mmCIF file of C-alpha atoms and ligand atoms in Angstrom:
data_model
loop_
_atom_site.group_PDB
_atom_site.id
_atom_site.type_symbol
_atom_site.label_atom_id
_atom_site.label_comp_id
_atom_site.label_asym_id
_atom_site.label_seq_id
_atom_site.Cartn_x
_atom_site.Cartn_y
_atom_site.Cartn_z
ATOM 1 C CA UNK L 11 108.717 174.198 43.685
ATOM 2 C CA UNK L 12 111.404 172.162 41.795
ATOM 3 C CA UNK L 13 111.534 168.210 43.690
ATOM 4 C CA UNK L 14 115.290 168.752 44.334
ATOM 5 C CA UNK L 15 114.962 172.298 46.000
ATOM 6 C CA UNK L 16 112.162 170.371 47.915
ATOM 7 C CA UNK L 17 114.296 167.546 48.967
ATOM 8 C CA UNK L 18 117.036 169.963 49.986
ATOM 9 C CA UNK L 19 115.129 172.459 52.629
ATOM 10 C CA UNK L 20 113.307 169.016 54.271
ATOM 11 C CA UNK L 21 117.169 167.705 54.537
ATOM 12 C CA UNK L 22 118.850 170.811 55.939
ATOM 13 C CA UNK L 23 116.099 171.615 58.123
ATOM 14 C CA UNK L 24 114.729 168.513 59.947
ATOM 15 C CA UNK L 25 113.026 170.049 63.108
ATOM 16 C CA UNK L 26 111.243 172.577 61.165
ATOM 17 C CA UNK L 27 110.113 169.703 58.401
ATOM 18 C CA UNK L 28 110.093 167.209 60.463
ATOM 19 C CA UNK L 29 106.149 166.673 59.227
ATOM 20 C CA UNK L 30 106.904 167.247 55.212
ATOM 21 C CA UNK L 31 105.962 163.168 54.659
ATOM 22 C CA UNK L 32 103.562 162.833 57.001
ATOM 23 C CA UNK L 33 99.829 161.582 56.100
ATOM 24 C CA UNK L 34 97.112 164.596 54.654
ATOM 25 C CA UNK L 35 95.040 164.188 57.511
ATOM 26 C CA UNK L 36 98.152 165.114 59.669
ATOM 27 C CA UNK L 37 99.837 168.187 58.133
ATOM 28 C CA UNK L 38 99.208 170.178 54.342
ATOM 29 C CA UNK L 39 103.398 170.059 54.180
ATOM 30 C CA UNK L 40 102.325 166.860 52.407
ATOM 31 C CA UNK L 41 101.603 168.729 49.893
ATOM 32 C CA UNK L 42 105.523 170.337 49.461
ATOM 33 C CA UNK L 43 106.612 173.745 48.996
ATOM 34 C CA UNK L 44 103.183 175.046 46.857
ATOM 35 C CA UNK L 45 105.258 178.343 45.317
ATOM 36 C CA UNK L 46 107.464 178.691 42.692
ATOM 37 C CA UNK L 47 111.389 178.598 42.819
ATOM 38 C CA UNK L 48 111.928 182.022 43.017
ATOM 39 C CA UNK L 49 110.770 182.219 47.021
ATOM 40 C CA UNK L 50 113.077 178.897 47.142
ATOM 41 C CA UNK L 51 116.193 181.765 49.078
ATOM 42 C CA UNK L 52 113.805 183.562 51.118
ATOM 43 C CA UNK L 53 112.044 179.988 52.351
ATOM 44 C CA UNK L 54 115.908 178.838 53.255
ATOM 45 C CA UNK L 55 116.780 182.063 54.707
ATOM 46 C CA UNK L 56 114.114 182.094 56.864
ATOM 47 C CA UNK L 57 114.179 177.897 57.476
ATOM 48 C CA UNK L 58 117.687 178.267 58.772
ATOM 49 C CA UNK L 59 116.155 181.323 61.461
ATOM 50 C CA UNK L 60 113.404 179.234 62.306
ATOM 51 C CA UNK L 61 114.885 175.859 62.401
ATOM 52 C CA UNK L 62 117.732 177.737 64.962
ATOM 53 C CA UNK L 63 115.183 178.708 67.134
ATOM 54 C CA UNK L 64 114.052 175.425 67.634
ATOM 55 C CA UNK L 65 116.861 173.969 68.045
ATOM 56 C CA UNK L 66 117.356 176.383 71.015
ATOM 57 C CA UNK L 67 114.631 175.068 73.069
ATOM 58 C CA UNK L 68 114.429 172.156 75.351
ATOM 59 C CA UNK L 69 114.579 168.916 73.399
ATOM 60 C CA UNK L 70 111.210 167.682 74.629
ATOM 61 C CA UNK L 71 109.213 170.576 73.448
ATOM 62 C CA UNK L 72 111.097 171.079 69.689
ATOM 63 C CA UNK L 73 108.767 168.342 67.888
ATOM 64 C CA UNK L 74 105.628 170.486 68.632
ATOM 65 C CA UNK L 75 107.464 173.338 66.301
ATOM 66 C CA UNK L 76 106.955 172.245 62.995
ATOM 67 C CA UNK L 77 105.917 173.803 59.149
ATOM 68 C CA UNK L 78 102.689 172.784 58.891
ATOM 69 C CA UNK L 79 102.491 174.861 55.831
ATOM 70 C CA UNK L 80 103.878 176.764 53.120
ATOM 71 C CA UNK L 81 102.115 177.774 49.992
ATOM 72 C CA UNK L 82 101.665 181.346 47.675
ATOM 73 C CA UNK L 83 98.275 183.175 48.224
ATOM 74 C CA UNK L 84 97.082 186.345 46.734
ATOM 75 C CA UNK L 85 100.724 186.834 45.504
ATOM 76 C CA UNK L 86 102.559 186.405 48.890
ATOM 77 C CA UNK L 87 104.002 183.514 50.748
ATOM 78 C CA UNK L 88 102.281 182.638 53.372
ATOM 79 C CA UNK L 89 104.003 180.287 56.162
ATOM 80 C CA UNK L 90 102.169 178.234 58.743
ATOM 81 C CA UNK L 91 103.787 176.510 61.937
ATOM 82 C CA UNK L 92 101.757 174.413 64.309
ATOM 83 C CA UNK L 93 103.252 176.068 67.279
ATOM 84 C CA UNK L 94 105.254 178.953 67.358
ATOM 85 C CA UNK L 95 106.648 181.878 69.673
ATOM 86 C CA UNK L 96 106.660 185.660 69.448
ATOM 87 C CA UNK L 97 109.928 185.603 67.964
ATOM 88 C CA UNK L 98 109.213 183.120 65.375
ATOM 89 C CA UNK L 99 106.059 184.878 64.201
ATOM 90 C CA UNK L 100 108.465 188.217 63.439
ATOM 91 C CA UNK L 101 110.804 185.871 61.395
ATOM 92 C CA UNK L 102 108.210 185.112 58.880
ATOM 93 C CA UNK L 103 106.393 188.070 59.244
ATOM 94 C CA UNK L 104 109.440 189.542 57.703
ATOM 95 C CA UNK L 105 109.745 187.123 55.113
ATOM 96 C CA UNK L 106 106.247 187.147 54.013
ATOM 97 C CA UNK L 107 106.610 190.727 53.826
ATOM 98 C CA UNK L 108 109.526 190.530 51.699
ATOM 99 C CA UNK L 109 107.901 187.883 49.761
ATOM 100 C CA UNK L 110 105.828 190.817 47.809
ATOM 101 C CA UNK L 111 108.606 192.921 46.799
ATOM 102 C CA UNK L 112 110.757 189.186 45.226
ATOM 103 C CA UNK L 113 109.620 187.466 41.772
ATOM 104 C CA UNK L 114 108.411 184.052 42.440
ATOM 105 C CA UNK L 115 109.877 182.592 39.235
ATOM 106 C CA UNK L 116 113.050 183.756 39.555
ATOM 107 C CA UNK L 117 114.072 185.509 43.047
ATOM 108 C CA UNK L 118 114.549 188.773 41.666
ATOM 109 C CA UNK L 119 113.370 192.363 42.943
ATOM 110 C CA UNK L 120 109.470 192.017 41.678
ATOM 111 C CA UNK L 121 105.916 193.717 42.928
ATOM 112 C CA UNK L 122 102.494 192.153 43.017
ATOM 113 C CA UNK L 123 100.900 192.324 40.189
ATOM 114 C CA UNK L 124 97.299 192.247 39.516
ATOM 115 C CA UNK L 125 95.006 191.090 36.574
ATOM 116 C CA UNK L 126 93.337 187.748 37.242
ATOM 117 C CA UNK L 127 96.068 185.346 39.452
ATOM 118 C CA UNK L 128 97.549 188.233 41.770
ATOM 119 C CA UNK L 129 101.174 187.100 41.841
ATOM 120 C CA UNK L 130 104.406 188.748 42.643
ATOM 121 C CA UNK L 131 107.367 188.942 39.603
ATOM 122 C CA UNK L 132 109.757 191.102 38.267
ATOM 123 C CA UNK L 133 108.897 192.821 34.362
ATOM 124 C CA UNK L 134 110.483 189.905 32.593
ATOM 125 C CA UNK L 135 108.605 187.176 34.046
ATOM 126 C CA UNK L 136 105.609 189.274 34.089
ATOM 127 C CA UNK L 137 105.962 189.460 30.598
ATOM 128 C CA UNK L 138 105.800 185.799 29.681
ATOM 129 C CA UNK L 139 103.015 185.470 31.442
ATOM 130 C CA UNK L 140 101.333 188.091 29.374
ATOM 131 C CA UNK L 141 101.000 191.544 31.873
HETATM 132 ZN ZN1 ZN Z 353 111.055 186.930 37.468
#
């Protein structure tokens, strides 16, 4: 994901990214957002539900609810928190779900596609890439 798209979830969401700079050894959100821009409205969307929740629990508990990561795999995003409730877990259930049916280069209305790297785009981007 783009540095300034980056820069702007870890600033809007500070519980929930609270562990983006923090050492390798400590957390893979060292690593950033590893998808492409596209997912960049359905990461922020689903940021804003998460980082809500947290924010909604007593203040001593919120720092064990963090992104630990968030990365593509086999086409879909897949979201990791180091702690998390029931409630949570639906949020990005849902988004991961949604995640298959939304390009990942460009946000719009895509499906996994297969041949070699399975990833998830709509026709035109899945035509520059060659399928
Ligand atoms: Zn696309």
């Amino acid at each position: 994901m783009k540095a300034e798209l980056d820069a702007a979830l870890v600033r809007d969401f500070p519980l929930l990214y609270g562990d983006r700079h923090a050492p390798a050894r400590q957390t893979c959100m060292c690593w950033g957002f590893e998808c492409g821009d596209g997912w960049e409205p359905l990461i922020r969307d689903l940021s804003a539900k998460l980082e809500a929740a947290i924010a909604a629990l007593p203040a001593d508990e919120q720092p064990n609810y963090r992104a630990s990561q968030v990365k593509e795999k086999f086409g879909t995003l897949r979201f990791y928190l180091t702690c998390g409730t029931d409630e949570m877990y639906d949020l990005i259930n849902a988004a991961e779900g949604l995640s298959a049916q939304t390009c990942e280069g460009c946000g719009q209305p895509g499906s996994v596609r297969s041949g070699g790297w399975i990833v998830t785009n709509c026709d035109e981007c899945a035509a520059k890439r060659g399928h």
